Amino acid sequence: MDRIEIAPDTASPVKSDNATKTMYNYAPYGFGEHTIKITIQRWDFRGHIWVKVGGNCRGISVMSDIADTIWELALCDPSEIKSDCNFKIDDDFWYTAVLTNKQGDTLNDCGDQHEFEDAIVGIEIVDYKPKK
């Protein structure tokens, strides 16, 4: 079936053999691992962040506190965050990201956690793997 994979070297989604951007299977119960894609935007400049969230929560519950989840992961285990915008959190209080527009121009974006939350324009579950 179709699925999106995260490329560890580029940290951006890459198509696998038969990939589209559609999650093909979502179990209604049990433990598993969600891959969440977060889009941040300022004007026409965008960046994307991918995180994996495990547990037995589903749907909106997995996404509702995603800004806090990203912040905690960035401070405790930054290797768990993938991005196409060089997303980082410095000094516990400040994020930085390099956003890009369709013309390839870049914008160095930064701010505190509230400004990060204000920049989030999309949250999507892009993959789910049940725990075996």
Backbone as ProteinMPNN parsed JSONL, in Angstrom:
{"seq_chain_A": "MDRIEIAPDTASPVKSDNATKTMYNYAPYGFGEHTIKITIQRWDFRGHIWVKVGGNCRGISVMSDIADTIWELALCDPSEIKSDCNFKIDDDFWYTAVLTNKQGDTLNDCGDQHEFEDAIVGIEIVDYKPKK", "coords_chain_A": {"N_chain_A": [[0.829, -1.194, 0.0], [0.239, 2.407, -0.033], [2.5, 4.808, 1.348], [4.169, 7.311, 3.32], [7.556, 7.983, 3.937], [10.076, 9.022, 6.233], [12.996, 10.549, 5.33], [16.078, 9.973, 6.71], [18.463, 11.368, 6.212], [17.82, 13.716, 4.855], [15.654, 14.623, 6.154], [13.176, 15.146, 5.146], [9.979, 14.32, 3.676], [9.983, 11.454, 1.642], [9.147, 9.712, -1.325], [8.191, 6.353, -1.156], [8.316, 3.187, -2.854], [5.603, 2.913, -3.886], [4.423, 5.309, -3.113], [2.049, 7.721, -1.99], [0.516, 10.675, -0.718], [-1.22, 9.701, 1.209], [-2.452, 8.249, 4.111], [-2.768, 4.848, 4.66], [-3.87, 3.015, 6.468], [-5.537, 2.985, 9.521], [-5.71, 2.149, 12.705], [-8.409, 1.683, 14.989], [-7.994, 1.334, 17.715], [-5.713, 0.282, 20.369], [-2.097, 0.128, 20.875], [0.325, 2.186, 19.246], [2.365, 3.925, 16.77], [2.351, 7.202, 15.766], [3.12, 9.283, 12.994], [3.505, 12.624, 12.842], [2.908, 15.462, 10.91], [3.798, 18.787, 10.879], [3.02, 21.981, 9.8], [4.556, 25.076, 9.486], [4.188, 28.575, 9.017], [4.942, 31.788, 7.683], [3.82, 34.581, 6.178], [4.304, 33.944, 2.812], [6.137, 31.987, 3.228], [7.206, 28.767, 4.126], [7.643, 25.896, 6.276], [8.29, 22.519, 7.362], [7.746, 20.124, 9.924], [8.399, 16.977, 11.348], [7.3, 14.597, 13.655], [7.351, 11.714, 15.778], [4.858, 10.085, 17.588], [4.043, 8.037, 20.186], [1.838, 5.576, 21.707], [-1.53, 5.024, 23.002], [-3.406, 6.814, 22.155], [-5.621, 8.559, 19.878], [-6.391, 10.244, 16.776], [-7.449, 13.575, 17.129], [-6.552, 13.811, 19.749], [-3.868, 13.075, 19.687], [-2.792, 15.156, 18.32], [-3.498, 17.52, 19.612], [-1.849, 18.718, 21.615], [0.496, 19.237, 20.271], [2.398, 21.279, 19.86], [3.547, 21.627, 22.405], [4.576, 19.042, 22.678], [6.51, 18.969, 20.623], [8.193, 20.999, 21.539], [9.132, 19.918, 23.987], [10.408, 17.573, 23.029], [12.392, 18.741, 21.431], [13.998, 19.902, 23.339], [14.729, 17.746, 24.985], [15.373, 15.482, 23.378], [16.488, 16.147, 20.605], [17.071, 14.757, 18.253], [14.852, 13.327, 17.606], [13.205, 14.922, 16.176], [12.397, 15.811, 12.942], [12.964, 17.929, 10.157], [12.353, 20.149, 7.367], [13.293, 22.61, 7.511], [15.359, 23.319, 9.132], [14.704, 23.396, 11.881], [15.045, 24.362, 15.234], [15.448, 24.541, 18.818], [16.665, 26.923, 20.917], [18.358, 27.678, 23.942], [16.226, 26.956, 25.628], [13.99, 28.63, 25.339], [13.568, 29.757, 22.841], [12.832, 29.444, 19.436], [14.201, 28.595, 16.221], [13.966, 28.715, 12.68], [14.312, 28.076, 9.2], [12.461, 29.223, 6.773], [10.919, 28.645, 3.579], [9.876, 29.982, 0.415], [7.837, 29.522, -2.603], [9.411, 30.508, -4.648], [11.914, 29.942, -3.83], [13.138, 31.651, -2.104], [14.312, 32.536, 1.178], [13.387, 32.787, 4.658], [14.462, 33.719, 7.757], [13.128, 32.613, 10.541], [12.016, 33.137, 13.893], [11.324, 32.882, 17.418], [9.42, 32.816, 20.534], [7.779, 30.153, 22.414], [5.02, 30.704, 22.207], [4.888, 32.272, 19.902], [5.771, 30.368, 18.099], [3.605, 28.568, 18.23], [1.675, 30.248, 17.105], [2.568, 30.301, 14.499], [1.957, 27.843, 13.452], [0.189, 26.281, 10.952], [-0.84, 23.969, 10.005], [-1.605, 20.606, 10.912], [-1.093, 17.225, 10.686], [-1.755, 13.755, 10.66], [0.386, 11.613, 9.198], [1.293, 9.056, 9.011], [0.865, 5.814, 10.445], [1.752, 3.244, 12.609], [0.908, 0.226, 13.904], [1.645, -1.113, 17.138], [3.386, -4.048, 17.602]], "CA_chain_A": [[0.0, 0.0, 0.0], [0.944, 3.674, -0.117], [2.911, 5.395, 2.613], [5.243, 8.303, 3.284], [8.639, 7.677, 4.849], [10.937, 10.156, 6.538], [14.382, 10.271, 4.951], [16.882, 10.446, 7.833], [19.537, 12.28, 5.823], [17.291, 15.006, 4.423], [14.589, 14.962, 7.102], [11.953, 15.51, 4.444], [9.307, 13.107, 3.246], [10.341, 10.961, 0.318], [8.204, 8.69, -1.764], [8.674, 4.999, -1.266], [8.009, 2.626, -4.165], [4.238, 3.197, -4.341], [3.936, 6.297, -2.146], [1.272, 8.934, -2.202], [0.447, 11.354, 0.569], [-2.401, 9.205, 1.895], [-2.24, 7.191, 5.095], [-3.618, 3.785, 4.148], [-4.492, 2.172, 7.482], [-5.55, 3.658, 10.824], [-6.402, 1.278, 13.656], [-9.243, 2.45, 15.921], [-7.628, 1.08, 19.114], [-4.429, -0.372, 20.57], [-0.904, 0.963, 20.911], [0.983, 2.367, 17.961], [3.202, 5.108, 16.609], [1.892, 8.162, 14.761], [4.026, 10.298, 12.474], [2.734, 13.862, 12.719], [3.533, 16.515, 10.098], [3.372, 20.12, 11.311], [3.419, 23.022, 8.852], [4.625, 26.428, 10.035], [4.184, 29.523, 7.902], [4.943, 33.248, 7.835], [3.522, 35.095, 4.839], [4.303, 32.818, 1.87], [7.287, 31.14, 3.572], [6.742, 27.59, 4.863], [8.539, 24.821, 6.683], [7.571, 21.364, 7.892], [8.382, 19.393, 11.015], [7.812, 15.661, 11.544], [7.606, 13.945, 14.928], [6.658, 10.447, 16.021], [4.199, 10.075, 18.889], [3.56, 6.701, 20.485], [0.827, 5.439, 22.754], [-2.821, 4.48, 22.592], [-4.306, 7.913, 21.804], [-6.005, 8.599, 18.477], [-6.959, 11.438, 16.172], [-7.157, 14.922, 17.634], [-5.805, 13.725, 21.012], [-2.446, 12.994, 19.372], [-2.373, 16.426, 17.735], [-3.947, 18.701, 20.355], [-0.751, 19.35, 22.352], [1.683, 18.965, 19.466], [3.416, 22.322, 20.07], [4.247, 21.248, 23.643], [5.322, 17.815, 22.395], [7.69, 19.351, 19.839], [9.082, 21.778, 22.414], [9.773, 18.985, 24.915], [11.34, 16.731, 22.278], [13.525, 19.558, 20.988], [14.857, 20.138, 24.494], [15.204, 16.485, 25.577], [15.925, 14.56, 22.38], [16.282, 16.814, 19.313], [17.202, 13.829, 17.135], [13.518, 12.796, 17.321], [12.491, 15.891, 15.345], [12.896, 15.962, 11.575], [12.362, 19.102, 9.526], [12.957, 20.622, 6.131], [13.501, 24.042, 7.74], [16.412, 23.491, 10.145], [14.03, 23.783, 13.117], [15.795, 24.133, 16.476], [15.103, 25.356, 19.976], [17.882, 27.362, 21.594], [18.234, 28.288, 25.273], [14.943, 26.551, 26.232], [12.888, 29.573, 25.188], [13.587, 30.42, 21.555], [12.985, 28.543, 18.291], [14.642, 29.16, 14.95], [13.651, 27.905, 11.506], [14.534, 28.748, 7.918], [11.289, 28.932, 5.951], [11.165, 28.858, 2.152], [8.685, 30.177, -0.41], [7.863, 28.799, -3.876], [10.485, 31.029, -5.484], [13.183, 29.508, -3.259], [13.635, 32.645, -1.148], [14.239, 32.041, 2.552], [13.089, 33.701, 5.759], [14.917, 33.229, 9.058], [12.041, 32.826, 11.486], [12.378, 32.827, 15.268], [10.384, 33.378, 18.408], [9.217, 31.986, 21.718], [6.832, 29.063, 22.184], [3.73, 31.245, 21.771], [5.038, 32.662, 18.497], [5.807, 29.112, 17.36], [2.216, 28.109, 18.133], [0.984, 31.129, 16.164], [3.047, 30.022, 13.14], [1.457, 26.54, 13.003], [-0.999, 26.399, 10.101], [-1.332, 22.643, 9.648], [-1.178, 19.44, 11.684], [-1.676, 16.079, 10.004], [-1.192, 12.428, 10.879], [0.759, 11.14, 7.867], [1.563, 7.629, 9.044], [0.555, 5.135, 11.695], [2.221, 1.861, 12.66], [0.476, -0.437, 15.144], [2.686, -1.801, 17.905], [3.161, -5.508, 17.506]], "C_chain_A": [[0.87, 1.253, 0.0], [1.313, 4.185, 1.263], [4.032, 6.39, 2.386], [6.301, 7.874, 4.294], [9.453, 8.938, 5.082], [12.363, 9.771, 6.175], [15.288, 10.822, 6.033], [17.955, 11.452, 7.433], [19.017, 13.645, 5.42], [16.201, 15.518, 5.345], [13.342, 15.459, 6.408], [11.284, 14.237, 3.941], [9.777, 12.723, 1.847], [9.361, 9.866, -0.055], [8.882, 7.332, -1.747], [8.167, 4.455, -2.601], [6.631, 3.021, -4.695], [3.612, 4.359, -3.571], [3.048, 7.372, -2.754], [1.226, 9.587, -0.839], [-0.796, 10.939, 1.352], [-2.023, 8.11, 2.874], [-3.229, 6.081, 4.745], [-4.322, 2.949, 5.212], [-4.417, 2.888, 8.825], [-6.388, 2.841, 11.792], [-7.197, 2.11, 14.662], [-8.878, 2.263, 17.384], [-6.27, 0.39, 19.162], [-3.279, 0.626, 20.549], [-0.286, 1.046, 19.527], [1.801, 3.635, 17.943], [2.681, 5.954, 15.449], [3.068, 9.0, 14.282], [3.171, 11.518, 12.184], [3.551, 14.86, 11.899], [2.928, 17.853, 10.521], [3.891, 21.112, 10.275], [3.436, 24.345, 9.594], [4.777, 27.393, 8.865], [4.197, 30.954, 8.403], [4.831, 33.811, 6.423], [3.486, 33.93, 3.859], [5.494, 31.884, 2.087], [6.808, 29.997, 4.464], [7.891, 26.683, 5.253], [7.704, 23.709, 7.285], [8.428, 20.659, 8.934], [7.645, 18.064, 11.136], [8.262, 15.111, 12.887], [6.821, 12.644, 15.004], [6.123, 10.477, 17.448], [3.624, 8.685, 19.111], [2.5, 6.713, 21.554], [-0.45, 4.852, 22.231], [-3.846, 5.576, 22.329], [-4.581, 7.888, 20.31], [-6.422, 10.005, 18.071], [-6.498, 12.734, 16.798], [-6.373, 14.881, 18.938], [-4.302, 13.703, 20.769], [-1.926, 14.366, 18.937], [-2.628, 17.642, 18.615], [-2.836, 19.428, 21.104], [0.566, 19.248, 21.595], [2.764, 20.028, 19.642], [4.222, 22.021, 21.332], [5.106, 20.009, 23.423], [6.608, 18.139, 21.644], [8.687, 20.083, 20.724], [9.85, 20.858, 23.36], [10.788, 18.089, 24.204], [12.58, 17.511, 21.861], [14.5, 19.815, 22.127], [15.487, 18.847, 25.011], [15.9, 15.567, 24.579], [15.714, 15.135, 20.981], [16.418, 15.898, 18.102], [15.853, 13.224, 16.733], [12.688, 13.735, 16.451], [13.179, 15.965, 13.995], [12.238, 17.208, 10.989], [13.034, 19.381, 8.196], [13.307, 22.109, 6.259], [14.533, 24.315, 8.835], [15.833, 23.984, 11.481], [14.877, 23.407, 14.324], [15.194, 24.982, 17.588], [16.396, 25.64, 20.724], [17.534, 27.939, 22.959], [16.893, 28.039, 25.944], [13.761, 27.456, 25.904], [12.705, 30.094, 23.768], [13.727, 29.393, 20.437], [13.544, 29.32, 17.112], [14.267, 28.181, 13.848], [13.933, 28.744, 10.266], [13.402, 28.32, 6.991], [11.579, 29.317, 4.5], [9.847, 29.105, 1.433], [8.849, 29.449, -1.744], [8.975, 29.271, -4.801], [11.865, 30.604, -4.983], [13.818, 30.532, -2.338], [13.469, 32.091, 0.262], [13.948, 33.166, 3.536], [13.592, 33.048, 7.032], [13.872, 33.606, 10.086], [12.518, 32.447, 12.882], [11.313, 33.38, 16.2], [10.304, 32.455, 19.604], [8.157, 30.926, 21.414], [5.471, 29.577, 21.701], [3.786, 31.683, 20.309], [5.133, 31.434, 17.599], [4.383, 28.585, 17.165], [1.434, 28.945, 17.128], [1.379, 30.865, 14.716], [2.528, 28.695, 12.597], [0.169, 26.733, 12.213], [-1.557, 25.046, 9.68], [-0.741, 21.567, 10.533], [-1.882, 18.243, 11.06], [-0.969, 14.791, 10.433], [-0.896, 11.873, 9.49], [1.113, 9.663, 7.837], [1.199, 7.083, 10.422], [1.047, 3.699, 11.583], [1.752, 1.258, 13.963], [1.664, -1.105, 15.822], [2.378, -3.285, 17.887], [3.567, -6.201, 18.766]], "O_chain_A": [[2.097, 1.162, 0.03], [0.559, 4.027, 2.224], [4.751, 6.323, 1.389], [5.962, 7.445, 5.397], [9.51, 9.817, 4.223], [12.878, 8.767, 6.668], [15.282, 12.03, 6.267], [18.322, 12.308, 8.238], [19.706, 14.645, 5.622], [15.863, 16.701, 5.323], [12.524, 16.136, 7.03], [11.934, 13.202, 3.795], [9.945, 13.581, 0.981], [8.816, 9.181, 0.81], [9.993, 7.169, -2.25], [7.632, 5.221, -3.403], [6.514, 3.424, -5.852], [2.394, 4.392, -3.394], [3.271, 7.852, -3.865], [1.843, 9.091, 0.104], [-1.363, 11.751, 2.083], [-1.347, 7.15, 2.506], [-4.413, 6.354, 4.554], [-5.278, 2.242, 4.897], [-3.347, 3.348, 9.223], [-7.617, 2.837, 11.716], [-6.708, 3.135, 15.138], [-9.412, 2.978, 18.232], [-5.741, -0.034, 18.134], [-3.462, 1.805, 20.248], [-0.362, 0.105, 18.738], [1.923, 4.333, 18.95], [2.583, 5.491, 14.313], [3.922, 9.386, 15.081], [2.234, 11.462, 11.387], [4.735, 15.074, 12.162], [1.709, 18.028, 10.52], [5.068, 21.082, 9.916], [2.461, 24.708, 10.252], [5.41, 27.076, 7.857], [3.56, 31.293, 9.4], [5.676, 33.53, 5.573], [2.703, 33.002, 4.055], [5.817, 31.079, 1.214], [6.092, 30.224, 5.44], [8.962, 26.7, 4.646], [6.555, 23.921, 7.671], [9.654, 20.607, 8.837], [6.418, 18.018, 11.041], [9.446, 15.148, 13.221], [5.771, 12.493, 14.379], [6.83, 10.841, 18.388], [2.811, 8.21, 18.318], [2.282, 7.721, 22.226], [-0.476, 4.254, 21.156], [-5.043, 5.293, 22.283], [-3.841, 7.256, 19.556], [-6.76, 10.839, 18.911], [-5.302, 12.962, 16.975], [-5.608, 15.802, 19.224], [-3.541, 14.257, 21.563], [-0.761, 14.694, 19.159], [-2.033, 18.695, 18.39], [-2.882, 20.653, 21.216], [1.632, 19.179, 22.206], [3.949, 19.699, 19.578], [5.446, 22.145, 21.328], [6.23, 19.931, 23.92], [7.677, 17.637, 21.992], [9.888, 19.819, 20.665], [11.062, 20.994, 23.521], [11.89, 17.869, 24.707], [13.694, 16.993, 21.931], [15.704, 19.932, 21.898], [16.646, 18.846, 25.428], [16.909, 14.943, 24.907], [14.849, 14.66, 20.246], [15.926, 16.233, 17.024], [15.725, 12.671, 15.641], [11.586, 13.379, 16.034], [14.392, 16.158, 13.912], [11.082, 17.505, 11.294], [14.14, 18.912, 7.932], [13.581, 22.782, 5.266], [14.575, 25.409, 9.397], [16.397, 24.869, 12.124], [15.364, 22.282, 14.429], [14.532, 25.99, 17.344], [17.124, 24.727, 21.112], [16.517, 28.617, 23.107], [16.465, 28.852, 26.763], [12.621, 27.077, 26.17], [11.745, 30.824, 23.52], [14.632, 28.56, 20.472], [13.385, 30.536, 17.015], [14.251, 26.968, 14.059], [13.805, 29.969, 10.286], [13.387, 27.196, 6.489], [12.386, 30.207, 4.233], [8.822, 28.521, 1.785], [9.884, 28.829, -1.989], [9.434, 28.509, -5.653], [12.872, 30.876, -5.635], [14.922, 30.313, -1.839], [12.586, 31.27, 0.51], [14.229, 34.335, 3.274], [13.187, 31.931, 7.354], [13.742, 34.772, 10.459], [13.334, 31.537, 13.036], [10.51, 34.232, 15.82], [11.013, 31.452, 19.689], [7.693, 30.819, 20.278], [4.839, 28.935, 20.862], [2.828, 31.481, 19.564], [4.638, 31.446, 16.472], [4.006, 28.201, 16.058], [0.617, 28.409, 16.379], [0.615, 31.171, 13.801], [2.644, 28.441, 11.398], [-0.813, 27.273, 12.723], [-2.623, 24.975, 9.068], [0.444, 21.591, 10.867], [-3.105, 18.233, 10.918], [0.255, 14.75, 10.553], [-1.812, 11.681, 8.69], [1.224, 9.074, 6.762], [1.224, 7.8, 11.422], [0.791, 3.02, 10.589], [2.15, 1.722, 15.032], [2.574, -1.6, 15.157], [1.248, -3.709, 18.128], [3.448, -7.423, 18.864]]}, "name": "protein", "num_of_chains": 1, "seq": "MDRIEIAPDTASPVKSDNATKTMYNYAPYGFGEHTIKITIQRWDFRGHIWVKVGGNCRGISVMSDIADTIWELALCDPSEIKSDCNFKIDDDFWYTAVLTNKQGDTLNDCGDQHEFEDAIVGIEIVDYKPKK"}
